Tab-separated table of C-alpha atoms in Angstrom:
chain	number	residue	atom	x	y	z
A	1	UNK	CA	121.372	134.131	131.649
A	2	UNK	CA	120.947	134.914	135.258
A	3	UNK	CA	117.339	136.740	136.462
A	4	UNK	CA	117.072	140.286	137.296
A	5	UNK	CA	115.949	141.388	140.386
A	6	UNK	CA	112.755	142.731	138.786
A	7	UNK	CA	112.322	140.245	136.952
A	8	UNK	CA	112.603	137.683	139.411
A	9	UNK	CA	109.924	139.651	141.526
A	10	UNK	CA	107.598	139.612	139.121
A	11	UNK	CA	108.451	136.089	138.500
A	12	UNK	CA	107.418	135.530	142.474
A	13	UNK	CA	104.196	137.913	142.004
A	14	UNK	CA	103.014	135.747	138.546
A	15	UNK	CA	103.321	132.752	140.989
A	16	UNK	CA	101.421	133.802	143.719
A	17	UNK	CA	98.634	135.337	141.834
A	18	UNK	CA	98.514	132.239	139.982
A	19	UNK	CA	98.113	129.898	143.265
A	20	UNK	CA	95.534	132.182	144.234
A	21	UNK	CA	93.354	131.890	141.015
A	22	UNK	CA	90.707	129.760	140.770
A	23	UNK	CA	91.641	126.101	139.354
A	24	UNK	CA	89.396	127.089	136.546
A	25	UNK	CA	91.276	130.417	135.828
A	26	UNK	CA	95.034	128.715	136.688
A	27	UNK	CA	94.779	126.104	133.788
A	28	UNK	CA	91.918	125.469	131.062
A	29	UNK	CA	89.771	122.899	132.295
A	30	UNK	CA	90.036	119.533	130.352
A	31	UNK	CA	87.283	116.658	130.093
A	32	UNK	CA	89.820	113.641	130.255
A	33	UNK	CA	87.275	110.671	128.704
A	34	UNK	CA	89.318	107.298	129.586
A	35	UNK	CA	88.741	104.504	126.413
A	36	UNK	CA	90.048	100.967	126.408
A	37	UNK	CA	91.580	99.085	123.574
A	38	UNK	CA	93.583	96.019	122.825
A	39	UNK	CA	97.008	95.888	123.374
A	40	UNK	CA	99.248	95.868	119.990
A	41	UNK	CA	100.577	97.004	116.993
A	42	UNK	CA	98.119	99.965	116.264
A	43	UNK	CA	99.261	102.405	119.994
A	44	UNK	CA	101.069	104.411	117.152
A	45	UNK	CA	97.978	105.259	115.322
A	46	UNK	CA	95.543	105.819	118.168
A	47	UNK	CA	98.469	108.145	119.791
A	48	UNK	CA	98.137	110.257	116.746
A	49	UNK	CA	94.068	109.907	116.803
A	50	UNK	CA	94.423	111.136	120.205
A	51	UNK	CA	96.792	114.067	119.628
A	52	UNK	CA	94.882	115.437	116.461
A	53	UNK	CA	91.564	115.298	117.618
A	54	UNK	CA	92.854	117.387	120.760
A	55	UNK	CA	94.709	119.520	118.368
A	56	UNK	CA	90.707	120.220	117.263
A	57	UNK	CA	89.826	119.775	120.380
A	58	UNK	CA	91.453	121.601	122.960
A	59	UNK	CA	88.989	121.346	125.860
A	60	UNK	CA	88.936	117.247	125.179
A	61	UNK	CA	91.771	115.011	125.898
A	62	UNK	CA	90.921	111.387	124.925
A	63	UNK	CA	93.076	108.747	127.001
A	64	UNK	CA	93.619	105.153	125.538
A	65	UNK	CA	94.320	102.367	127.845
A	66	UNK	CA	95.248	98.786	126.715
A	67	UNK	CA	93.564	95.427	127.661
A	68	UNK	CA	94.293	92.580	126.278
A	69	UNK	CA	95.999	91.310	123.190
A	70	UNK	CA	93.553	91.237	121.014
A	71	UNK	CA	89.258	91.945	120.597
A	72	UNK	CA	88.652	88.754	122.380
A	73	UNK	CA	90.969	89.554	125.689
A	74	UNK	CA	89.609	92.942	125.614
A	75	UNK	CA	85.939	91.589	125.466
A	76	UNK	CA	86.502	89.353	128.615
A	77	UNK	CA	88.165	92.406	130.487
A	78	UNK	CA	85.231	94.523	129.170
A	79	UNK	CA	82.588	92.138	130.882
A	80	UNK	CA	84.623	91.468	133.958
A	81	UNK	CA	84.982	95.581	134.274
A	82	UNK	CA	81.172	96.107	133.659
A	83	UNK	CA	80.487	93.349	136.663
A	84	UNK	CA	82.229	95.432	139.622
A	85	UNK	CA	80.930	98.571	137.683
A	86	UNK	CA	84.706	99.875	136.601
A	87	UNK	CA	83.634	100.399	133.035
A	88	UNK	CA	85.727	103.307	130.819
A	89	UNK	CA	84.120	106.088	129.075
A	90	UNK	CA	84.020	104.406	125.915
A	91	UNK	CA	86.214	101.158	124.478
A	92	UNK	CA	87.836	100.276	120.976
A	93	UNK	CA	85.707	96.842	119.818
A	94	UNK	CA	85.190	94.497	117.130
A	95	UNK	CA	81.845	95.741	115.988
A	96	UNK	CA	80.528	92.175	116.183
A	97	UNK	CA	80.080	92.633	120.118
A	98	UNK	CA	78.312	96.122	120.163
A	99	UNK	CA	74.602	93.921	120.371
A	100	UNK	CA	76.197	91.608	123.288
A	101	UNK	CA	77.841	95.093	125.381
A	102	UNK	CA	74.038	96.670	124.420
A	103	UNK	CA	72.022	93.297	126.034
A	104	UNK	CA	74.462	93.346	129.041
A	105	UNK	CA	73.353	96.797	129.525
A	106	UNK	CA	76.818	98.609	129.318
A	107	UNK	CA	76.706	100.143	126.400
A	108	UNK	CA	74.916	103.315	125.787
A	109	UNK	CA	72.662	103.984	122.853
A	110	UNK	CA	74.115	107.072	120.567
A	111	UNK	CA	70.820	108.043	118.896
A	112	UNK	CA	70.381	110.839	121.753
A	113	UNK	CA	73.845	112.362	121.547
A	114	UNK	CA	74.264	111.880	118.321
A	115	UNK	CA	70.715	113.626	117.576
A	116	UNK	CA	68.826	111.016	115.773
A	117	UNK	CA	69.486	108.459	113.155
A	118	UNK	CA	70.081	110.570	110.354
A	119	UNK	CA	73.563	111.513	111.935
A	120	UNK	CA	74.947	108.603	111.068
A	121	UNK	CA	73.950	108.917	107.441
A	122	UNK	CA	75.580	112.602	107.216
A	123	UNK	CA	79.076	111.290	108.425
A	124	UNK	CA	78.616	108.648	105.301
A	125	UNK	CA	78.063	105.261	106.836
A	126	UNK	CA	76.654	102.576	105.102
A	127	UNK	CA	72.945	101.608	106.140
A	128	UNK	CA	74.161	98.001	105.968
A	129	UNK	CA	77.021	98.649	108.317
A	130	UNK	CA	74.891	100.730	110.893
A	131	UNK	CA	71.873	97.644	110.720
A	132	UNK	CA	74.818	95.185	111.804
A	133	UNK	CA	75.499	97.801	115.425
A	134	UNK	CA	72.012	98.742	115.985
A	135	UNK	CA	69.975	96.728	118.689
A	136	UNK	CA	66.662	97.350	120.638
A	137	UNK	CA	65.935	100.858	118.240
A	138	UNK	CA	69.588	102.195	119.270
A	139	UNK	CA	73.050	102.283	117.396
A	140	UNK	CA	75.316	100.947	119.725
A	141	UNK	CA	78.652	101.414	118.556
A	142	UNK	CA	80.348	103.759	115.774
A	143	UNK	CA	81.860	102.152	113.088
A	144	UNK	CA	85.846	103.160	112.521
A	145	UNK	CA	87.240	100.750	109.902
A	146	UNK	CA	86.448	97.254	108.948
A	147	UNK	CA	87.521	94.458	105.740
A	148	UNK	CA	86.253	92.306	103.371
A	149	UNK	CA	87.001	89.354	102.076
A	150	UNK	CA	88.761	89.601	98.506
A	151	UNK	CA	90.660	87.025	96.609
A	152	UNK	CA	93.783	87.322	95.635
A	153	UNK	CA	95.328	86.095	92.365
A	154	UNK	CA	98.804	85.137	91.210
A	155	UNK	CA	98.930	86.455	87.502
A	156	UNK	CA	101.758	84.270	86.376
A	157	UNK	CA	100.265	80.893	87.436
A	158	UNK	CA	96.917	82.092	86.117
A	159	UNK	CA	98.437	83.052	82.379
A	160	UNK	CA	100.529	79.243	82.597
A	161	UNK	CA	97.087	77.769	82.617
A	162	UNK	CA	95.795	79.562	79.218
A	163	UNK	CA	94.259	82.912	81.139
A	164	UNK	CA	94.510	85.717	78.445
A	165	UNK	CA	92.579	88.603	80.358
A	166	UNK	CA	95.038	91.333	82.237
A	167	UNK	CA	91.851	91.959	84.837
A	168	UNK	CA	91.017	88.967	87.378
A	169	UNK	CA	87.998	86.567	86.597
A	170	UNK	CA	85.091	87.930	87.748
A	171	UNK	CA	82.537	84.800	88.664
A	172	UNK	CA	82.804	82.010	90.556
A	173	UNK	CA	82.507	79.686	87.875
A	174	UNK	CA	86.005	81.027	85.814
A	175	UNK	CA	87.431	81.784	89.176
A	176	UNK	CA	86.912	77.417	90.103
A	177	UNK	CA	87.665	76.297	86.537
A	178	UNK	CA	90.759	78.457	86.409
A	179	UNK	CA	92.004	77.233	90.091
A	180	UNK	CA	91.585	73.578	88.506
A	181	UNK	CA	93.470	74.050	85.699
A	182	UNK	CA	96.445	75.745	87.899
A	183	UNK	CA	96.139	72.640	90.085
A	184	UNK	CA	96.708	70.278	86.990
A	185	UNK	CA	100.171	72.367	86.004
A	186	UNK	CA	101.680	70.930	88.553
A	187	UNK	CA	101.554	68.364	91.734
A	188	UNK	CA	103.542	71.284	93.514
A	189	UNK	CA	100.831	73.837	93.078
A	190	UNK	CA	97.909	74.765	94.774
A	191	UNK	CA	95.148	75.713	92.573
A	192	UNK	CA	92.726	77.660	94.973
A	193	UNK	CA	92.505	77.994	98.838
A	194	UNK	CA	89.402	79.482	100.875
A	195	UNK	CA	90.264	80.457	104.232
A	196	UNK	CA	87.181	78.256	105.787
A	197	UNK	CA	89.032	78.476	109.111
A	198	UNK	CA	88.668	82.559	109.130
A	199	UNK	CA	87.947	83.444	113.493
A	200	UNK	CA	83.876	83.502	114.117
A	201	UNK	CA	82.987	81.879	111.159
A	202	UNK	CA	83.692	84.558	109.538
A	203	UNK	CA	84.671	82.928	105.754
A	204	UNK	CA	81.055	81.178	105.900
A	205	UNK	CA	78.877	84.003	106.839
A	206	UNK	CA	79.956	86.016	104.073
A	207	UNK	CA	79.552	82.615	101.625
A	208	UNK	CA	75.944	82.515	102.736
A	209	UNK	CA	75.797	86.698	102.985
A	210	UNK	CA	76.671	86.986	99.111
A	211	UNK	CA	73.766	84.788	97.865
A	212	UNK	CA	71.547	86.606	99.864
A	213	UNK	CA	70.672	84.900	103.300
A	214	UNK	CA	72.412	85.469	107.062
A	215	UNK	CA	73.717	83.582	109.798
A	216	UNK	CA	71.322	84.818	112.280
A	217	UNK	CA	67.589	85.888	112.930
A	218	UNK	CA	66.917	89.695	113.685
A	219	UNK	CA	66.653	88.477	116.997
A	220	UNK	CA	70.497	86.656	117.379
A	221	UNK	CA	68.348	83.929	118.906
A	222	UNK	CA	67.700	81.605	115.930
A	223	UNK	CA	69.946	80.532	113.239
A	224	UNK	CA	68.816	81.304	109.718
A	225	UNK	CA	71.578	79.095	107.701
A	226	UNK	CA	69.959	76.292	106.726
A	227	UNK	CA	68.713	77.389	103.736
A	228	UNK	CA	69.345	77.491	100.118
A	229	UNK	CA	71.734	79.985	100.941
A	230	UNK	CA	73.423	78.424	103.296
A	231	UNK	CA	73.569	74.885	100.783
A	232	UNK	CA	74.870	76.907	98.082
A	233	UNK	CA	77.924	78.622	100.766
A	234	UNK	CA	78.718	75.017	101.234
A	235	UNK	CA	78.432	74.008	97.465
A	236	UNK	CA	80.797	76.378	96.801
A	237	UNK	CA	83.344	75.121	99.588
A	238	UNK	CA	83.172	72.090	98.169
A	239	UNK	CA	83.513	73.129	94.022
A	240	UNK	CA	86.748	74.948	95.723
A	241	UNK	CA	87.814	71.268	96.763
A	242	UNK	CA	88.328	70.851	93.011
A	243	UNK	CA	91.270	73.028	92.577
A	244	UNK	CA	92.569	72.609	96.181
A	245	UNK	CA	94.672	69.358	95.892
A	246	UNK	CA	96.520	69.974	99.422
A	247	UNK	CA	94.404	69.987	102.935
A	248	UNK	CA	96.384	73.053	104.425
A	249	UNK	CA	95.564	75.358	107.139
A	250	UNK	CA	95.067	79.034	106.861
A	251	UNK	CA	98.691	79.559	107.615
A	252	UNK	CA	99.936	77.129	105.095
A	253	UNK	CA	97.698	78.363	102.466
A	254	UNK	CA	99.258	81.895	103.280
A	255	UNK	CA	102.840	80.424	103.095
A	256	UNK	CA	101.967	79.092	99.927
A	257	UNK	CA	100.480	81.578	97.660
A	258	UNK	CA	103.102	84.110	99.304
A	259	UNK	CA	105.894	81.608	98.150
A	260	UNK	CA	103.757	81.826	94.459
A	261	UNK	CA	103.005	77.906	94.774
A	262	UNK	CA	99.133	78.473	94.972
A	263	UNK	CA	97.159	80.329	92.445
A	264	UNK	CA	94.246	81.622	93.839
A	265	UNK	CA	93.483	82.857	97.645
A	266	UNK	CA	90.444	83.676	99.424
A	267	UNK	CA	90.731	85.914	102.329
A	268	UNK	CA	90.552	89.347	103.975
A	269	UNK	CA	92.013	92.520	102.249
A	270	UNK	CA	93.400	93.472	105.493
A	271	UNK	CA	96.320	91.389	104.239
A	272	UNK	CA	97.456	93.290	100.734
A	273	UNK	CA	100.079	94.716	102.232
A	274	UNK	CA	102.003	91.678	103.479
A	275	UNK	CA	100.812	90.024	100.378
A	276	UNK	CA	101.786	92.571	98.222
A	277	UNK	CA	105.269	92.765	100.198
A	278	UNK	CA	105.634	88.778	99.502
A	279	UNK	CA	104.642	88.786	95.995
A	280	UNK	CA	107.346	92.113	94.593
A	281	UNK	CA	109.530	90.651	92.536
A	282	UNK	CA	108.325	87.381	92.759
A	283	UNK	CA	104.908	87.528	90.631
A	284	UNK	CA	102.411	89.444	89.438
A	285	UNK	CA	99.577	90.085	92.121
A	286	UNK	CA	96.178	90.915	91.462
A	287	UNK	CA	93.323	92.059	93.793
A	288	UNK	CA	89.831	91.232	92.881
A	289	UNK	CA	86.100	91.420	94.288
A	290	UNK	CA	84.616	88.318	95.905
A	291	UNK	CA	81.259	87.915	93.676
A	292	UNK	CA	77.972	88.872	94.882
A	293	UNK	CA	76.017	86.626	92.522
A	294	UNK	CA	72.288	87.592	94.310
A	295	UNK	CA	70.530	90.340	93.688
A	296	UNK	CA	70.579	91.334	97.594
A	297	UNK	CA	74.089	89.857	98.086
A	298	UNK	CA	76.213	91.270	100.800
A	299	UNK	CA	79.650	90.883	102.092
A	300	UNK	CA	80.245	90.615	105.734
A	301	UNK	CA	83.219	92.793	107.394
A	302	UNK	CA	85.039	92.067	110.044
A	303	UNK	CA	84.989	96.164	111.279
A	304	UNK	CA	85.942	97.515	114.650
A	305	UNK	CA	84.890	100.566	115.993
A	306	UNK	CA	83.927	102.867	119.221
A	307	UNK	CA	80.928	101.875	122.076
A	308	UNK	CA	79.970	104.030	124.903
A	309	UNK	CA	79.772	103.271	128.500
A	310	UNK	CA	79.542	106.568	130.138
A	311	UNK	CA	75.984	107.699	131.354
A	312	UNK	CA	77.208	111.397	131.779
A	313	UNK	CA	75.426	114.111	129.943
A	314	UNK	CA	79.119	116.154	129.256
A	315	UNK	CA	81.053	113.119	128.832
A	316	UNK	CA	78.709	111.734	126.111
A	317	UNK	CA	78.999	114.258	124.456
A	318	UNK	CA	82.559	114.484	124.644
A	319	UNK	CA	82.780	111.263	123.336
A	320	UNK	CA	80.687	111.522	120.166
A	321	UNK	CA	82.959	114.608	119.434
A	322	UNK	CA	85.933	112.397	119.101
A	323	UNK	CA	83.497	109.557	117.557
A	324	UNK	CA	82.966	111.648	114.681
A	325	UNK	CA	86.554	112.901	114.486
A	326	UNK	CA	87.634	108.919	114.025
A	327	UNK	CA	84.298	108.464	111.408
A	328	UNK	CA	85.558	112.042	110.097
A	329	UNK	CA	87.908	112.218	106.938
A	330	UNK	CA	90.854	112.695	109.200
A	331	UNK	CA	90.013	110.636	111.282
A	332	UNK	CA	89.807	108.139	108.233
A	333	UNK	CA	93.107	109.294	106.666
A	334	UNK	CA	94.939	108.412	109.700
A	335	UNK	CA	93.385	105.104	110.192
A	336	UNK	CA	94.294	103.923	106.582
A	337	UNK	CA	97.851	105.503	106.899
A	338	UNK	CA	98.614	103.094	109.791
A	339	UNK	CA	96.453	99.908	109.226
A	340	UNK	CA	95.488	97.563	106.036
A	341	UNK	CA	91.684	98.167	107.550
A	342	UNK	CA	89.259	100.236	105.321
A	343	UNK	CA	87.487	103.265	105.497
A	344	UNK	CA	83.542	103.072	106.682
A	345	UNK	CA	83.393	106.611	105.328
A	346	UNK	CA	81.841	106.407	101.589
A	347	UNK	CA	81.293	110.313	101.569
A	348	UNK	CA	85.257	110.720	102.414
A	349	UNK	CA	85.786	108.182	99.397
A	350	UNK	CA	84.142	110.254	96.964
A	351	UNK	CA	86.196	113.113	97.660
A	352	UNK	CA	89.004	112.950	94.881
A	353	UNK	CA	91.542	114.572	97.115
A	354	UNK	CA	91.285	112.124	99.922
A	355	UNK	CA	90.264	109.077	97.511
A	356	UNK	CA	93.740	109.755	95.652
A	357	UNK	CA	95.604	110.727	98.700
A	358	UNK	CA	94.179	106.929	99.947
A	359	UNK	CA	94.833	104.926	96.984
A	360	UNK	CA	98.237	106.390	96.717
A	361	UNK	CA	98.430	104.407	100.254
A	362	UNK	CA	96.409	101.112	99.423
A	363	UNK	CA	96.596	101.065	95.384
A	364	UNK	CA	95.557	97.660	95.883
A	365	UNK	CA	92.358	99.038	97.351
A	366	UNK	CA	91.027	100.551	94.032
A	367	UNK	CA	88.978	97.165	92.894
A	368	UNK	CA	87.369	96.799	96.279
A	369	UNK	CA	86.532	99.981	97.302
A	370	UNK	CA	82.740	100.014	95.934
A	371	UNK	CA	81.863	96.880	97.839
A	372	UNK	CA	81.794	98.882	100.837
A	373	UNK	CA	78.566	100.081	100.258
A	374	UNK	CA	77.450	96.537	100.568
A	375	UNK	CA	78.835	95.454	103.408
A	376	UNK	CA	77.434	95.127	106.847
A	377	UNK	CA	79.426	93.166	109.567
A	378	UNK	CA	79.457	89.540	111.306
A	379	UNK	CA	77.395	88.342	113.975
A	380	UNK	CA	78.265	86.578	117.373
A	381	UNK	CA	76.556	83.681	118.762
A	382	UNK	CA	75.132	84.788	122.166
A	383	UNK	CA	75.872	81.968	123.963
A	384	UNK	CA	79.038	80.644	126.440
A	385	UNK	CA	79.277	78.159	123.546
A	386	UNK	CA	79.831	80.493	120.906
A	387	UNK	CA	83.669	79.358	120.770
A	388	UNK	CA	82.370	75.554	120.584
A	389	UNK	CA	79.838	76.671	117.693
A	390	UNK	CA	82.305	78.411	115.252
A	391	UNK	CA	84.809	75.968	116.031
A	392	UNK	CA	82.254	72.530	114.994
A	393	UNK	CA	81.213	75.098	112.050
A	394	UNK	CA	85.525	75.030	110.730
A	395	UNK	CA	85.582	71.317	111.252
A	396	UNK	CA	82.686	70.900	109.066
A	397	UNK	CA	83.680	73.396	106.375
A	398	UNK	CA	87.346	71.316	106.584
A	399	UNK	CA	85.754	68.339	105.204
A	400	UNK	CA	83.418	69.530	102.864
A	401	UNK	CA	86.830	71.117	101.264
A	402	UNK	CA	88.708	68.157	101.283
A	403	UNK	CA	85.531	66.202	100.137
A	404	UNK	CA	85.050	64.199	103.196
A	405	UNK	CA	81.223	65.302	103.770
A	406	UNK	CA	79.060	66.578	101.006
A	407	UNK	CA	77.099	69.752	101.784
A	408	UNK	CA	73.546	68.716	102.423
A	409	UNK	CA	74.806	66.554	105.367
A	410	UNK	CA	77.346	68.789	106.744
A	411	UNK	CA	74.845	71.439	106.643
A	412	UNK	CA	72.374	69.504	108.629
A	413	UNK	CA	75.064	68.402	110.801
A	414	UNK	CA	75.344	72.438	111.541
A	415	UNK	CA	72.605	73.220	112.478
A	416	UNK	CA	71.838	70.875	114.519
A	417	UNK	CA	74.463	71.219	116.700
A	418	UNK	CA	74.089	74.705	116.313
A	419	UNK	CA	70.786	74.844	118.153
A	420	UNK	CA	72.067	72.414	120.730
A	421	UNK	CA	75.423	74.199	121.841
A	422	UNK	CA	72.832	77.805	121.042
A	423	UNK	CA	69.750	76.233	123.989
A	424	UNK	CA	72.629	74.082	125.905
């Protein structure tokens, strides 16, 4: 419909008066905070993180920008960044390098913004899980979402070898004996698989984590696996040797339970739903709890989560606004609606509402969930050799699966190269 001429005029006036405002009284000023994150299949859920929080958030307007395919790329870009001082506001990280980004110098402690340490304990994270981010007296990243390691059980192949119970085993010693006696149904079968190959070591920290000892010194600068913990990770390995009859890869392994040819499957939960996908209609899945046989067991999680860069008074604080959205049970909801990661908020869990509205998402989830107050997260090797380290560490755990080197020797082997490739 065409304008009047009044209303046209006014139109004109509205204009003018508008170009002559103030910027400040022309649009509502917006803190645009800039934070990077790894290019891939999770833009759909930090666009709606982004939109929501805003939708909370008005004055804030939080602005993702992919680097790199995955946490390692992103890492790299990260340091190269921080070197010609073109750091973000903030970034999206694997929590394993908030202590590296906090040596370097980039990233910003959040104990002032946040208001002290008991801020992180009102938005319900774990003490374990803030210990594995906090460095030099400071938390140095906010934890978002993480996994465990769980195992993964095919029912039918489990009841074929004289298993009776509907729940999964619950100790390592049925979980072995019952992976043996799949492997003896038959030569085409798999009895058990642990995924010793995990990135960063990551299968053997938590082997050593749930008897009680660690990978690392407080200090990241001496290695504190070779110990009776860290004979008994590799005693395990090699007890799992017994029902694994086939020297596969990860990936094989994967294929194989998927295709229901291997009974039992150690690895991270943040693969029940392509698991669980795999196994419909095929065979009965269960989920279990990787045993914590010590007393001050732990599991180790492979969680991601936000650092900040920013040394701005206002933009700090505009950033630990949309930290706590993501920590928040929103925040939480929307992560677990668009990834197989976890919740790091236990308060959020015990809310029935949201704890039904999650399971109805992940039912898989149910017999997990409480390990998440026992979980902290895996540690880096500082050193240009980390890559080398983790990689010898794979090798190692390879043949002590297939029997090729018992544990005390490979365990030496370890850490003496460790301490080489850590001082090289």
């Amino acid at each position: 419909m065409p304008l009047t001429r009044r209303e046209t005029l006014g139109a004109a006036a509205a204009a003018i008066g508008m170009a002559t405002l103030p910027p400040s009284h022309a649009a509502a000023s917006k803190l645009i905070l800039k934070v990077s994150t790894p290019i891939g299949s999770y833009q759909k859920m930090l666009r709606e993180l982004a939109s929501r929080f805003t939708s909370a958030n008005p004055e804030i307007v939080v602005e993702f920008t992919a680097k790199g395919e995955n946490w390692d790329p992103l890492l790299q870009a990260t340091l190269r960044d921080g070197l010609i001082n073109d750091l973000p506001d903030g970034t999206w990280q694997s929590l394993t390098y908030a202590p590296l980004l906090a040596r370097r110098g980039y990233a910003q402690s959040l104990d002032p913004v946040a208001g002290g340490s008991a801020a992180f304990a009102e938005l319900g994270l774990s003490s374990a899980l803030m210990e594995a981010v906090s460095a030099a007296g400071g938390v140095y990243a906010l934890p978002f979402g993480t996994t465990v390691p769980v195992i993964y059980y095919n029912m039918d192949l489990l009841k074929r070898a004289g298993y009776t119970s509907v729940n999964p085993p619950s100790t390592w010693e049925e979980i072995i004996a019952l992976g043996v006696k799949v492997a003896a149904l038959d030569r085409t079968i798999d009895g058990g698989f642990v995924e010793y190959d995990a990135s960063n070591a990551w299968m053997f920290q938590n082997l050593i984590a749930i008897f009680g000892g660690r990978m690392m010194k407080s200090d990241w600068r001496e290695i504190a696996f070779e110990t009776a913990e860290g004979l008994r990770a590799l005693e395990l390995v090699w007890r799992f040797g017994d029902a694994s009859t086939v020297d596969m890869t990860r990936e094989q392994a994967r294929q194989a339970f998927n295709a229901g040819a291997c009974g039992i499957l150690v690895r991270s939960a943040s693969g029940i739903t392509s698991v669980a996908k795999a196994a419909d209609g095929r065979f009965d899945l269960r989920v279990g709890q990787l045993p914590v046989p010590a007393v001050g067991g732990r599991l180790v999680g492979a969680g991601h989560g936000f650092v900040m860069f920013t040394k701005e008074r206002e933009r700090q604080q505009g950033l630990w606004t949309f930290f706590r959205f993501a920590a928040g049970p929103e925040g939480q909801m929307i992560l677990a609606r668009h990834t197989g990661y976890m919740p790091v908020n236990l308060m959020a869990l015990k809310d029935p509402a949201f704890l039904n509205q999650y399971l109805t998402i992940n039912p898989y989830h149910r017999a997990i969930l409480e390990r998440l107050a026992i979980t902290t997260d895996q540690s880096s090797f500082a050193s240009d050799n980390a890559v080398k380290i983790t990689d010898m560490m794979t090798e190692f755990m390879r043949q002590v699966l297939v029997h090729r080197t018992k544990p005390e020797a490979a365990l030496a082997a370890m850490a003496e190269l460790t301490r080489k490739l850590l001082n090289a």
